[in-house]
């Protein structure tokens, strides 16, 4: 058990809809990362937050947004969903402030868009 | 060209075999090199981490980095069925402040 909790584990929705994925980091970790994993693209970095502030941005679509709250949990919002958004979404947390160091991953939220 | 390229596999080996997993990267500024292991239906977990050229050993696992060739490898000795998983190389880019993963190699070790 990594200590990172993600909900929901599975989500099935329709195109055009909006969903919110939630992540609780390990106790004490200030950094939260979001990754998307699909069969053809591998694990793609979306965005990182550190103590509530956006720290780094990757290949995150404009239809996607994220935030980290004062209690350090994070949410990833996916809107105007398309079939191609079907993937596993992982949250990871880290104690590092610089981005170097071990990332602890949750078990992922599997999103299916029909 | 992707920043990190990884042999796609899948790789199937008998128990006890030596396994070699490889990645290449494009940017010589990349600094830190890691291997993550991901079991089916689980999140990745860190296996090994190094920042210098050369070898680093941890039990049956050896991570090798050749910065001049921009090539990293993970060797697994005496492979076990419990090693069956997807192995992802990951490289940290200080300039971009992000960890970039390879696509992963699926390994199956059969008894």
mmCIF file with all atom_site columns, C-alpha atoms in Angstrom:
data_model
loop_
_atom_site.group_PDB
_atom_site.id
_atom_site.type_symbol
_atom_site.label_atom_id
_atom_site.label_alt_id
_atom_site.label_comp_id
_atom_site.label_asym_id
_atom_site.label_entity_id
_atom_site.label_seq_id
_atom_site.pdbx_PDB_ins_code
_atom_site.Cartn_x
_atom_site.Cartn_y
_atom_site.Cartn_z
_atom_site.occupancy
_atom_site.B_iso_or_equiv
_atom_site.pdbx_formal_charge
_atom_site.auth_seq_id
_atom_site.auth_comp_id
_atom_site.auth_asym_id
_atom_site.auth_atom_id
_atom_site.pdbx_PDB_model_num
ATOM 1   C CA . UNK A 1 1   ? 0.000   0.000   0.000   1.00 0.00 ? 1   UNK A CA 1
ATOM 2   C CA . UNK A 1 2   ? 1.594   3.244   -1.202  1.00 0.00 ? 2   UNK A CA 1
ATOM 3   C CA . UNK A 1 3   ? -0.482  5.457   1.071   1.00 0.00 ? 3   UNK A CA 1
ATOM 4   C CA . UNK A 1 4   ? -1.948  7.347   -1.897  1.00 0.00 ? 4   UNK A CA 1
ATOM 5   C CA . UNK A 1 5   ? -5.706  7.000   -2.248  1.00 0.00 ? 5   UNK A CA 1
ATOM 6   C CA . UNK A 1 6   ? -7.596  7.563   -5.459  1.00 0.00 ? 6   UNK A CA 1
ATOM 7   C CA . UNK A 1 7   ? -11.341 7.577   -6.002  1.00 0.00 ? 7   UNK A CA 1
ATOM 8   C CA . UNK A 1 8   ? -13.284 6.350   -7.836  1.00 0.00 ? 8   UNK A CA 1
ATOM 9   C CA . UNK A 1 9   ? -11.481 3.184   -8.943  1.00 0.00 ? 9   UNK A CA 1
ATOM 10  C CA . UNK A 1 10  ? -13.696 2.772   -11.972 1.00 0.00 ? 10  UNK A CA 1
ATOM 11  C CA . UNK A 1 11  ? -15.868 5.241   -13.843 1.00 0.00 ? 11  UNK A CA 1
ATOM 12  C CA . UNK A 1 12  ? -17.986 4.774   -16.954 1.00 0.00 ? 12  UNK A CA 1
ATOM 13  C CA . UNK A 1 13  ? -19.502 7.798   -18.601 1.00 0.00 ? 13  UNK A CA 1
ATOM 14  C CA . UNK A 1 14  ? -20.617 9.132   -21.953 1.00 0.00 ? 14  UNK A CA 1
ATOM 15  C CA . UNK A 1 15  ? -18.984 11.486  -24.430 1.00 0.00 ? 15  UNK A CA 1
ATOM 16  C CA . UNK A 1 16  ? -19.498 15.133  -23.630 1.00 0.00 ? 16  UNK A CA 1
ATOM 17  C CA . UNK A 1 17  ? -19.787 14.543  -19.898 1.00 0.00 ? 17  UNK A CA 1
ATOM 18  C CA . UNK A 1 18  ? -17.622 15.848  -17.079 1.00 0.00 ? 18  UNK A CA 1
ATOM 19  C CA . UNK A 1 19  ? -15.977 13.836  -14.306 1.00 0.00 ? 19  UNK A CA 1
ATOM 20  C CA . UNK A 1 20  ? -13.849 14.564  -11.259 1.00 0.00 ? 20  UNK A CA 1
ATOM 21  C CA . UNK A 1 21  ? -11.108 12.272  -10.021 1.00 0.00 ? 21  UNK A CA 1
ATOM 22  C CA . UNK A 1 22  ? -9.915  12.622  -6.478  1.00 0.00 ? 22  UNK A CA 1
ATOM 23  C CA . UNK A 1 23  ? -6.549  11.956  -4.883  1.00 0.00 ? 23  UNK A CA 1
ATOM 24  C CA . UNK A 1 24  ? -5.358  11.962  -1.280  1.00 0.00 ? 24  UNK A CA 1
ATOM 25  C CA . UNK A 1 25  ? -1.555  12.000  -1.070  1.00 0.00 ? 25  UNK A CA 1
ATOM 26  C CA . UNK A 1 26  ? 0.595   10.213  1.492   1.00 0.00 ? 26  UNK A CA 1
ATOM 27  C CA . UNK A 1 27  ? 0.594   11.878  4.854   1.00 0.00 ? 27  UNK A CA 1
ATOM 28  C CA . UNK A 1 28  ? 3.092   14.734  4.811   1.00 0.00 ? 28  UNK A CA 1
ATOM 29  C CA . UNK A 1 29  ? 3.703   14.777  1.055   1.00 0.00 ? 29  UNK A CA 1
ATOM 30  C CA . UNK A 1 30  ? 3.241   18.244  -0.393  1.00 0.00 ? 30  UNK A CA 1
ATOM 31  C CA . UNK A 1 31  ? 3.669   17.361  -4.070  1.00 0.00 ? 31  UNK A CA 1
ATOM 32  C CA . UNK A 1 32  ? 0.927   15.744  -6.118  1.00 0.00 ? 32  UNK A CA 1
ATOM 33  C CA . UNK A 1 33  ? 1.294   14.578  -9.692  1.00 0.00 ? 33  UNK A CA 1
ATOM 34  C CA . UNK A 1 34  ? -1.282  13.424  -12.216 1.00 0.00 ? 34  UNK A CA 1
ATOM 35  C CA . UNK A 1 35  ? -0.460  10.961  -14.981 1.00 0.00 ? 35  UNK A CA 1
ATOM 36  C CA . UNK A 1 36  ? -2.540  9.434   -17.754 1.00 0.00 ? 36  UNK A CA 1
ATOM 37  C CA . UNK A 1 37  ? -1.785  5.885   -18.866 1.00 0.00 ? 37  UNK A CA 1
ATOM 38  C CA . UNK A 1 38  ? -3.183  4.493   -22.082 1.00 0.00 ? 38  UNK A CA 1
ATOM 39  C CA . UNK A 1 39  ? -2.128  1.467   -24.101 1.00 0.00 ? 39  UNK A CA 1
ATOM 40  C CA . UNK A 1 40  ? -0.708  3.408   -27.020 1.00 0.00 ? 40  UNK A CA 1
ATOM 41  C CA . UNK A 1 41  ? 0.789   6.386   -25.145 1.00 0.00 ? 41  UNK A CA 1
ATOM 42  C CA . UNK A 1 42  ? 2.234   4.876   -21.997 1.00 0.00 ? 42  UNK A CA 1
ATOM 43  C CA . UNK A 1 43  ? 2.406   6.963   -18.830 1.00 0.00 ? 43  UNK A CA 1
ATOM 44  C CA . UNK A 1 44  ? 2.004   10.637  -19.710 1.00 0.00 ? 44  UNK A CA 1
ATOM 45  C CA . UNK A 1 45  ? 2.661   13.421  -17.226 1.00 0.00 ? 45  UNK A CA 1
ATOM 46  C CA . UNK A 1 46  ? -0.242  15.827  -16.940 1.00 0.00 ? 46  UNK A CA 1
ATOM 47  C CA . UNK A 1 47  ? 0.422   18.254  -14.107 1.00 0.00 ? 47  UNK A CA 1
ATOM 48  C CA . UNK A 1 48  ? 2.139   18.707  -10.744 1.00 0.00 ? 48  UNK A CA 1
ATOM 49  C CA . UNK A 1 49  ? 1.077   20.687  -7.704  1.00 0.00 ? 49  UNK A CA 1
ATOM 50  C CA . UNK A 1 50  ? 3.183   21.595  -4.724  1.00 0.00 ? 50  UNK A CA 1
ATOM 51  C CA . UNK A 1 51  ? 1.467   22.807  -1.578  1.00 0.00 ? 51  UNK A CA 1
ATOM 52  C CA . UNK A 1 52  ? -1.478  24.170  -3.507  1.00 0.00 ? 52  UNK A CA 1
ATOM 53  C CA . UNK A 1 53  ? 0.456   25.820  -6.322  1.00 0.00 ? 53  UNK A CA 1
ATOM 54  C CA . UNK A 1 54  ? 0.906   24.530  -9.849  1.00 0.00 ? 54  UNK A CA 1
ATOM 55  C CA . UNK A 1 55  ? 4.573   23.542  -10.235 1.00 0.00 ? 55  UNK A CA 1
ATOM 56  C CA . UNK A 1 56  ? 4.904   21.887  -13.637 1.00 0.00 ? 56  UNK A CA 1
ATOM 57  C CA . UNK A 1 57  ? 2.662   21.197  -16.576 1.00 0.00 ? 57  UNK A CA 1
ATOM 58  C CA . UNK A 1 58  ? 2.862   18.413  -19.101 1.00 0.00 ? 58  UNK A CA 1
ATOM 59  C CA . UNK A 1 59  ? 0.591   17.277  -21.884 1.00 0.00 ? 59  UNK A CA 1
ATOM 60  C CA . UNK A 1 60  ? -2.623  18.335  -20.218 1.00 0.00 ? 60  UNK A CA 1
ATOM 61  C CA . UNK A 1 61  ? -5.497  19.210  -22.517 1.00 0.00 ? 61  UNK A CA 1
ATOM 62  C CA . UNK A 1 62  ? -7.379  22.479  -22.081 1.00 0.00 ? 62  UNK A CA 1
ATOM 63  C CA . UNK A 1 63  ? -10.509 20.428  -21.330 1.00 0.00 ? 63  UNK A CA 1
ATOM 64  C CA . UNK A 1 64  ? -8.720  19.096  -18.247 1.00 0.00 ? 64  UNK A CA 1
ATOM 65  C CA . UNK A 1 65  ? -7.989  21.054  -15.106 1.00 0.00 ? 65  UNK A CA 1
ATOM 66  C CA . UNK A 1 66  ? -6.675  20.245  -11.674 1.00 0.00 ? 66  UNK A CA 1
ATOM 67  C CA . UNK A 1 67  ? -6.233  21.824  -8.305  1.00 0.00 ? 67  UNK A CA 1
ATOM 68  C CA . UNK A 1 68  ? -4.753  21.042  -4.931  1.00 0.00 ? 68  UNK A CA 1
ATOM 69  C CA . UNK A 1 69  ? -6.679  22.073  -1.868  1.00 0.00 ? 69  UNK A CA 1
ATOM 70  C CA . UNK A 1 70  ? -5.395  23.388  1.495   1.00 0.00 ? 70  UNK A CA 1
ATOM 71  C CA . UNK A 1 71  ? -5.708  19.899  2.995   1.00 0.00 ? 71  UNK A CA 1
ATOM 72  C CA . UNK A 1 72  ? -3.388  18.767  0.134   1.00 0.00 ? 72  UNK A CA 1
ATOM 73  C CA . UNK A 1 73  ? -5.873  16.503  -1.588  1.00 0.00 ? 73  UNK A CA 1
ATOM 74  C CA . UNK A 1 74  ? -6.123  17.064  -5.316  1.00 0.00 ? 74  UNK A CA 1
ATOM 75  C CA . UNK A 1 75  ? -8.812  16.790  -7.940  1.00 0.00 ? 75  UNK A CA 1
ATOM 76  C CA . UNK A 1 76  ? -8.500  16.298  -11.671 1.00 0.00 ? 76  UNK A CA 1
ATOM 77  C CA . UNK A 1 77  ? -11.480 17.545  -13.654 1.00 0.00 ? 77  UNK A CA 1
ATOM 78  C CA . UNK A 1 78  ? -12.069 16.174  -17.117 1.00 0.00 ? 78  UNK A CA 1
ATOM 79  C CA . UNK A 1 79  ? -14.745 17.847  -19.232 1.00 0.00 ? 79  UNK A CA 1
ATOM 80  C CA . UNK A 1 80  ? -16.288 17.473  -22.695 1.00 0.00 ? 80  UNK A CA 1
ATOM 81  C CA . UNK A 1 81  ? -15.100 13.909  -22.586 1.00 0.00 ? 81  UNK A CA 1
ATOM 82  C CA . UNK A 1 82  ? -14.121 12.131  -25.782 1.00 0.00 ? 82  UNK A CA 1
ATOM 83  C CA . UNK A 1 83  ? -13.639 8.437   -26.507 1.00 0.00 ? 83  UNK A CA 1
ATOM 84  C CA . UNK A 1 84  ? -9.887  8.972   -26.559 1.00 0.00 ? 84  UNK A CA 1
ATOM 85  C CA . UNK A 1 85  ? -9.923  10.119  -22.937 1.00 0.00 ? 85  UNK A CA 1
ATOM 86  C CA . UNK A 1 86  ? -10.541 6.544   -21.853 1.00 0.00 ? 86  UNK A CA 1
ATOM 87  C CA . UNK A 1 87  ? -7.465  5.633   -19.838 1.00 0.00 ? 87  UNK A CA 1
ATOM 88  C CA . UNK A 1 88  ? -6.074  4.943   -16.397 1.00 0.00 ? 88  UNK A CA 1
ATOM 89  C CA . UNK A 1 89  ? -5.440  8.147   -14.455 1.00 0.00 ? 89  UNK A CA 1
ATOM 90  C CA . UNK A 1 90  ? -2.819  7.923   -11.758 1.00 0.00 ? 90  UNK A CA 1
ATOM 91  C CA . UNK A 1 91  ? -2.102  10.268  -8.948  1.00 0.00 ? 91  UNK A CA 1
ATOM 92  C CA . UNK A 1 92  ? 1.304   10.191  -7.274  1.00 0.00 ? 92  UNK A CA 1
ATOM 93  C CA . UNK A 1 93  ? 2.724   12.062  -4.342  1.00 0.00 ? 93  UNK A CA 1
ATOM 94  C CA . UNK A 1 94  ? 6.218   12.893  -3.249  1.00 0.00 ? 94  UNK A CA 1
ATOM 95  C CA . UNK A 1 95  ? 7.966   14.476  -0.303  1.00 0.00 ? 95  UNK A CA 1
ATOM 96  C CA . UNK A 1 96  ? 10.435  16.126  -2.690  1.00 0.00 ? 96  UNK A CA 1
ATOM 97  C CA . UNK A 1 97  ? 10.186  19.810  -3.428  1.00 0.00 ? 97  UNK A CA 1
ATOM 98  C CA . UNK A 1 98  ? 12.372  19.614  -6.518  1.00 0.00 ? 98  UNK A CA 1
ATOM 99  C CA . UNK A 1 99  ? 10.662  16.788  -8.373  1.00 0.00 ? 99  UNK A CA 1
ATOM 100 C CA . UNK A 1 100 ? 13.596  14.443  -7.896  1.00 0.00 ? 100 UNK A CA 1
ATOM 101 C CA . UNK A 1 101 ? 12.904  11.489  -5.731  1.00 0.00 ? 101 UNK A CA 1
ATOM 102 C CA . UNK A 1 102 ? 10.495  8.655   -5.338  1.00 0.00 ? 102 UNK A CA 1
ATOM 103 C CA . UNK A 1 103 ? 6.937   9.066   -6.513  1.00 0.00 ? 103 UNK A CA 1
ATOM 104 C CA . UNK A 1 104 ? 4.338   7.018   -4.689  1.00 0.00 ? 104 UNK A CA 1
ATOM 105 C CA . UNK A 1 105 ? 1.475   6.084   -6.966  1.00 0.00 ? 105 UNK A CA 1
ATOM 106 C CA . UNK A 1 106 ? -2.113  5.322   -6.142  1.00 0.00 ? 106 UNK A CA 1
ATOM 107 C CA . UNK A 1 107 ? -3.892  2.409   -7.782  1.00 0.00 ? 107 UNK A CA 1
ATOM 108 C CA . UNK A 1 108 ? -5.438  4.610   -10.418 1.00 0.00 ? 108 UNK A CA 1
ATOM 109 C CA . UNK A 1 109 ? -8.887  5.569   -11.618 1.00 0.00 ? 109 UNK A CA 1
ATOM 110 C CA . UNK A 1 110 ? -9.979  3.722   -14.736 1.00 0.00 ? 110 UNK A CA 1
ATOM 111 C CA . UNK A 1 111 ? -12.113 5.969   -16.920 1.00 0.00 ? 111 UNK A CA 1
ATOM 112 C CA . UNK A 1 112 ? -14.178 4.519   -19.734 1.00 0.00 ? 112 UNK A CA 1
ATOM 113 C CA . UNK A 1 113 ? -15.909 6.935   -22.076 1.00 0.00 ? 113 UNK A CA 1
ATOM 114 C CA . UNK A 1 114 ? -18.652 5.383   -24.208 1.00 0.00 ? 114 UNK A CA 1
ATOM 115 C CA . UNK B 2 1   ? 11.253  11.420  -31.662 1.00 0.00 ? 1   UNK B CA 1
ATOM 116 C CA . UNK B 2 2   ? 10.088  10.606  -28.161 1.00 0.00 ? 2   UNK B CA 1
ATOM 117 C CA . UNK B 2 3   ? 12.217  11.852  -25.291 1.00 0.00 ? 3   UNK B CA 1
ATOM 118 C CA . UNK B 2 4   ? 12.432  8.356   -23.832 1.00 0.00 ? 4   UNK B CA 1
ATOM 119 C CA . UNK B 2 5   ? 12.205  5.224   -25.950 1.00 0.00 ? 5   UNK B CA 1
ATOM 120 C CA . UNK B 2 6   ? 11.743  1.802   -24.447 1.00 0.00 ? 6   UNK B CA 1
ATOM 121 C CA . UNK B 2 7   ? 11.714  -1.652  -25.985 1.00 0.00 ? 7   UNK B CA 1
ATOM 122 C CA . UNK B 2 8   ? 8.025   -2.502  -26.165 1.00 0.00 ? 8   UNK B CA 1
ATOM 123 C CA . UNK B 2 9   ? 8.187   -6.240  -25.448 1.00 0.00 ? 9   UNK B CA 1
ATOM 124 C CA . UNK B 2 10  ? 6.403   -8.286  -24.426 1.00 0.00 ? 10  UNK B CA 1
ATOM 125 C CA . UNK B 2 11  ? 9.223   -10.398 -23.140 1.00 0.00 ? 11  UNK B CA 1
ATOM 126 C CA . UNK B 2 12  ? 8.689   -13.997 -22.077 1.00 0.00 ? 12  UNK B CA 1
ATOM 127 C CA . UNK B 2 13  ? 11.479  -15.868 -20.317 1.00 0.00 ? 13  UNK B CA 1
ATOM 128 C CA . UNK B 2 14  ? 11.833  -19.069 -18.303 1.00 0.00 ? 14  UNK B CA 1
ATOM 129 C CA . UNK B 2 15  ? 12.352  -18.923 -14.564 1.00 0.00 ? 15  UNK B CA 1
ATOM 130 C CA . UNK B 2 16  ? 16.016  -18.416 -13.703 1.00 0.00 ? 16  UNK B CA 1
ATOM 131 C CA . UNK B 2 17  ? 16.873  -16.493 -16.867 1.00 0.00 ? 17  UNK B CA 1
ATOM 132 C CA . UNK B 2 18  ? 18.760  -13.215 -16.929 1.00 0.00 ? 18  UNK B CA 1
ATOM 133 C CA . UNK B 2 19  ? 16.523  -10.430 -18.205 1.00 0.00 ? 19  UNK B CA 1
ATOM 134 C CA . UNK B 2 20  ? 17.740  -7.260  -19.883 1.00 0.00 ? 20  UNK B CA 1
ATOM 135 C CA . UNK B 2 21  ? 15.417  -4.270  -20.204 1.00 0.00 ? 21  UNK B CA 1
ATOM 136 C CA . UNK B 2 22  ? 16.538  -1.163  -22.048 1.00 0.00 ? 22  UNK B CA 1
ATOM 137 C CA . UNK B 2 23  ? 15.719  2.476   -22.713 1.00 0.00 ? 23  UNK B CA 1
ATOM 138 C CA . UNK B 2 24  ? 17.297  5.251   -24.723 1.00 0.00 ? 24  UNK B CA 1
ATOM 139 C CA . UNK B 2 25  ? 16.804  8.950   -24.209 1.00 0.00 ? 25  UNK B CA 1
ATOM 140 C CA . UNK B 2 26  ? 17.358  11.977  -26.368 1.00 0.00 ? 26  UNK B CA 1
ATOM 141 C CA . UNK B 2 27  ? 18.384  14.826  -24.091 1.00 0.00 ? 27  UNK B CA 1
ATOM 142 C CA . UNK B 2 28  ? 21.868  14.762  -22.626 1.00 0.00 ? 28  UNK B CA 1
ATOM 143 C CA . UNK B 2 29  ? 20.687  17.168  -19.905 1.00 0.00 ? 29  UNK B CA 1
ATOM 144 C CA . UNK B 2 30  ? 18.579  14.453  -18.293 1.00 0.00 ? 30  UNK B CA 1
ATOM 145 C CA . UNK B 2 31  ? 19.938  13.853  -14.844 1.00 0.00 ? 31  UNK B CA 1
ATOM 146 C CA . UNK B 2 32  ? 18.272  11.123  -12.834 1.00 0.00 ? 32  UNK B CA 1
ATOM 147 C CA . UNK B 2 33  ? 17.368  7.655   -13.965 1.00 0.00 ? 33  UNK B CA 1
ATOM 148 C CA . UNK B 2 34  ? 14.853  5.346   -12.418 1.00 0.00 ? 34  UNK B CA 1
ATOM 149 C CA . UNK B 2 35  ? 13.131  2.057   -12.968 1.00 0.00 ? 35  UNK B CA 1
ATOM 150 C CA . UNK B 2 36  ? 9.575   1.517   -11.843 1.00 0.00 ? 36  UNK B CA 1
ATOM 151 C CA . UNK B 2 37  ? 7.739   -1.792  -11.699 1.00 0.00 ? 37  UNK B CA 1
ATOM 152 C CA . UNK B 2 38  ? 4.005   -2.000  -12.300 1.00 0.00 ? 38  UNK B CA 1
ATOM 153 C CA . UNK B 2 39  ? 1.984   -5.088  -11.496 1.00 0.00 ? 39  UNK B CA 1
ATOM 154 C CA . UNK B 2 40  ? -1.316  -5.619  -13.251 1.00 0.00 ? 40  UNK B CA 1
ATOM 155 C CA . UNK B 2 41  ? -4.066  -3.351  -11.911 1.00 0.00 ? 41  UNK B CA 1
ATOM 156 C CA . UNK B 2 42  ? -1.629  -1.519  -9.641  1.00 0.00 ? 42  UNK B CA 1
ATOM 157 C CA . UNK B 2 43  ? 0.239   1.756   -9.717  1.00 0.00 ? 43  UNK B CA 1
ATOM 158 C CA . UNK B 2 44  ? 3.957   1.851   -10.548 1.00 0.00 ? 44  UNK B CA 1
ATOM 159 C CA . UNK B 2 45  ? 6.414   1.480   -7.681  1.00 0.00 ? 45  UNK B CA 1
ATOM 160 C CA . UNK B 2 46  ? 10.039  2.570   -7.593  1.00 0.00 ? 46  UNK B CA 1
ATOM 161 C CA . UNK B 2 47  ? 12.520  -0.241  -8.067  1.00 0.00 ? 47  UNK B CA 1
ATOM 162 C CA . UNK B 2 48  ? 15.842  1.521   -8.522  1.00 0.00 ? 48  UNK B CA 1
ATOM 163 C CA . UNK B 2 49  ? 17.215  5.045   -8.801  1.00 0.00 ? 49  UNK B CA 1
ATOM 164 C CA . UNK B 2 50  ? 20.587  6.342   -9.961  1.00 0.00 ? 50  UNK B CA 1
ATOM 165 C CA . UNK B 2 51  ? 22.053  9.600   -11.206 1.00 0.00 ? 51  UNK B CA 1
ATOM 166 C CA . UNK B 2 52  ? 25.479  8.632   -12.413 1.00 0.00 ? 52  UNK B CA 1
ATOM 167 C CA . UNK B 2 53  ? 26.933  6.544   -15.183 1.00 0.00 ? 53  UNK B CA 1
ATOM 168 C CA . UNK B 2 54  ? 27.873  3.041   -14.198 1.00 0.00 ? 54  UNK B CA 1
ATOM 169 C CA . UNK B 2 55  ? 26.171  0.191   -12.403 1.00 0.00 ? 55  UNK B CA 1
ATOM 170 C CA . UNK B 2 56  ? 24.049  0.099   -9.287  1.00 0.00 ? 56  UNK B CA 1
ATOM 171 C CA . UNK B 2 57  ? 23.129  -3.220  -7.745  1.00 0.00 ? 57  UNK B CA 1
ATOM 172 C CA . UNK B 2 58  ? 20.278  -4.148  -5.417  1.00 0.00 ? 58  UNK B CA 1
ATOM 173 C CA . UNK B 2 59  ? 19.858  -7.841  -4.831  1.00 0.00 ? 59  UNK B CA 1
ATOM 174 C CA . UNK B 2 60  ? 18.967  -9.521  -8.112  1.00 0.00 ? 60  UNK B CA 1
ATOM 175 C CA . UNK B 2 61  ? 18.561  -6.178  -9.874  1.00 0.00 ? 61  UNK B CA 1
ATOM 176 C CA . UNK B 2 62  ? 21.278  -4.096  -11.542 1.00 0.00 ? 62  UNK B CA 1
ATOM 177 C CA . UNK B 2 63  ? 20.660  -0.697  -13.090 1.00 0.00 ? 63  UNK B CA 1
ATOM 178 C CA . UNK B 2 64  ? 23.168  0.488   -15.659 1.00 0.00 ? 64  UNK B CA 1
ATOM 179 C CA . UNK B 2 65  ? 23.501  3.989   -17.092 1.00 0.00 ? 65  UNK B CA 1
ATOM 180 C CA . UNK B 2 66  ? 25.667  5.012   -20.031 1.00 0.00 ? 66  UNK B CA 1
ATOM 181 C CA . UNK B 2 67  ? 25.340  8.769   -20.371 1.00 0.00 ? 67  UNK B CA 1
ATOM 182 C CA . UNK B 2 68  ? 27.665  8.938   -23.368 1.00 0.00 ? 68  UNK B CA 1
ATOM 183 C CA . UNK B 2 69  ? 25.303  6.678   -25.324 1.00 0.00 ? 69  UNK B CA 1
ATOM 184 C CA . UNK B 2 70  ? 22.141  7.945   -23.594 1.00 0.00 ? 70  UNK B CA 1
ATOM 185 C CA . UNK B 2 71  ? 21.257  4.368   -22.780 1.00 0.00 ? 71  UNK B CA 1
ATOM 186 C CA . UNK B 2 72  ? 19.939  2.819   -19.580 1.00 0.00 ? 72  UNK B CA 1
ATOM 187 C CA . UNK B 2 73  ? 19.388  -0.816  -18.721 1.00 0.00 ? 73  UNK B CA 1
ATOM 188 C CA . UNK B 2 74  ? 17.898  -2.934  -15.993 1.00 0.00 ? 74  UNK B CA 1
ATOM 189 C CA . UNK B 2 75  ? 19.168  -6.462  -15.511 1.00 0.00 ? 75  UNK B CA 1
ATOM 190 C CA . UNK B 2 76  ? 17.295  -9.048  -13.492 1.00 0.00 ? 76  UNK B CA 1
ATOM 191 C CA . UNK B 2 77  ? 19.263  -12.123 -12.439 1.00 0.00 ? 77  UNK B CA 1
ATOM 192 C CA . UNK B 2 78  ? 17.657  -15.445 -11.547 1.00 0.00 ? 78  UNK B CA 1
ATOM 193 C CA . UNK B 2 79  ? 14.265  -14.149 -12.679 1.00 0.00 ? 79  UNK B CA 1
ATOM 194 C CA . UNK B 2 80  ? 11.215  -15.387 -10.783 1.00 0.00 ? 80  UNK B CA 1
ATOM 195 C CA . UNK B 2 81  ? 7.532   -15.662 -11.737 1.00 0.00 ? 81  UNK B CA 1
ATOM 196 C CA . UNK B 2 82  ? 6.914   -12.896 -9.191  1.00 0.00 ? 82  UNK B CA 1
ATOM 197 C CA . UNK B 2 83  ? 8.998   -10.588 -11.419 1.00 0.00 ? 83  UNK B CA 1
ATOM 198 C CA . UNK B 2 84  ? 6.248   -10.748 -14.053 1.00 0.00 ? 84  UNK B CA 1
ATOM 199 C CA . UNK B 2 85  ? 5.170   -7.142  -14.430 1.00 0.00 ? 85  UNK B CA 1
ATOM 200 C CA . UNK B 2 86  ? 5.599   -4.095  -16.636 1.00 0.00 ? 86  UNK B CA 1
ATOM 201 C CA . UNK B 2 87  ? 8.899   -2.296  -16.155 1.00 0.00 ? 87  UNK B CA 1
ATOM 202 C CA . UNK B 2 88  ? 9.042   1.409   -16.895 1.00 0.00 ? 88  UNK B CA 1
ATOM 203 C CA . UNK B 2 89  ? 12.178  3.459   -17.171 1.00 0.00 ? 89  UNK B CA 1
ATOM 204 C CA . UNK B 2 90  ? 11.811  7.024   -15.963 1.00 0.00 ? 90  UNK B CA 1
ATOM 205 C CA . UNK B 2 91  ? 14.096  9.974   -16.387 1.00 0.00 ? 91  UNK B CA 1
ATOM 206 C CA . UNK B 2 92  ? 13.959  13.237  -14.524 1.00 0.00 ? 92  UNK B CA 1
ATOM 207 C CA . UNK B 2 93  ? 14.462  16.416  -16.446 1.00 0.00 ? 93  UNK B CA 1
ATOM 208 C CA . UNK B 2 94  ? 15.525  19.256  -14.184 1.00 0.00 ? 94  UNK B CA 1
ATOM 209 C CA . UNK B 2 95  ? 14.966  21.758  -16.946 1.00 0.00 ? 95  UNK B CA 1
ATOM 210 C CA . UNK B 2 96  ? 11.349  20.756  -17.356 1.00 0.00 ? 96  UNK B CA 1
ATOM 211 C CA . UNK B 2 97  ? 10.960  19.733  -13.727 1.00 0.00 ? 97  UNK B CA 1
ATOM 212 C CA . UNK B 2 98  ? 9.160   16.555  -14.639 1.00 0.00 ? 98  UNK B CA 1
ATOM 213 C CA . UNK B 2 99  ? 9.609   12.819  -14.634 1.00 0.00 ? 99  UNK B CA 1
ATOM 214 C CA . UNK B 2 100 ? 9.325   11.314  -18.121 1.00 0.00 ? 100 UNK B CA 1
ATOM 215 C CA . UNK B 2 101 ? 8.394   7.673   -18.425 1.00 0.00 ? 101 UNK B CA 1
ATOM 216 C CA . UNK B 2 102 ? 9.119   5.168   -21.140 1.00 0.00 ? 102 UNK B CA 1
ATOM 217 C CA . UNK B 2 103 ? 6.188   3.229   -22.555 1.00 0.00 ? 103 UNK B CA 1
ATOM 218 C CA . UNK B 2 104 ? 7.047   0.167   -20.470 1.00 0.00 ? 104 UNK B CA 1
ATOM 219 C CA . UNK B 2 105 ? 8.122   -3.373  -21.241 1.00 0.00 ? 105 UNK B CA 1
ATOM 220 C CA . UNK B 2 106 ? 5.833   -6.189  -20.193 1.00 0.00 ? 106 UNK B CA 1
ATOM 221 C CA . UNK B 2 107 ? 7.780   -9.114  -18.763 1.00 0.00 ? 107 UNK B CA 1
ATOM 222 C CA . UNK B 2 108 ? 6.432   -12.612 -18.187 1.00 0.00 ? 108 UNK B CA 1
ATOM 223 C CA . UNK B 2 109 ? 8.564   -15.152 -16.307 1.00 0.00 ? 109 UNK B CA 1
ATOM 224 C CA . UNK B 2 110 ? 7.159   -18.636 -16.645 1.00 0.00 ? 110 UNK B CA 1
ATOM 225 C CA . UNK B 2 111 ? 7.955   -21.539 -14.290 1.00 0.00 ? 111 UNK B CA 1
#
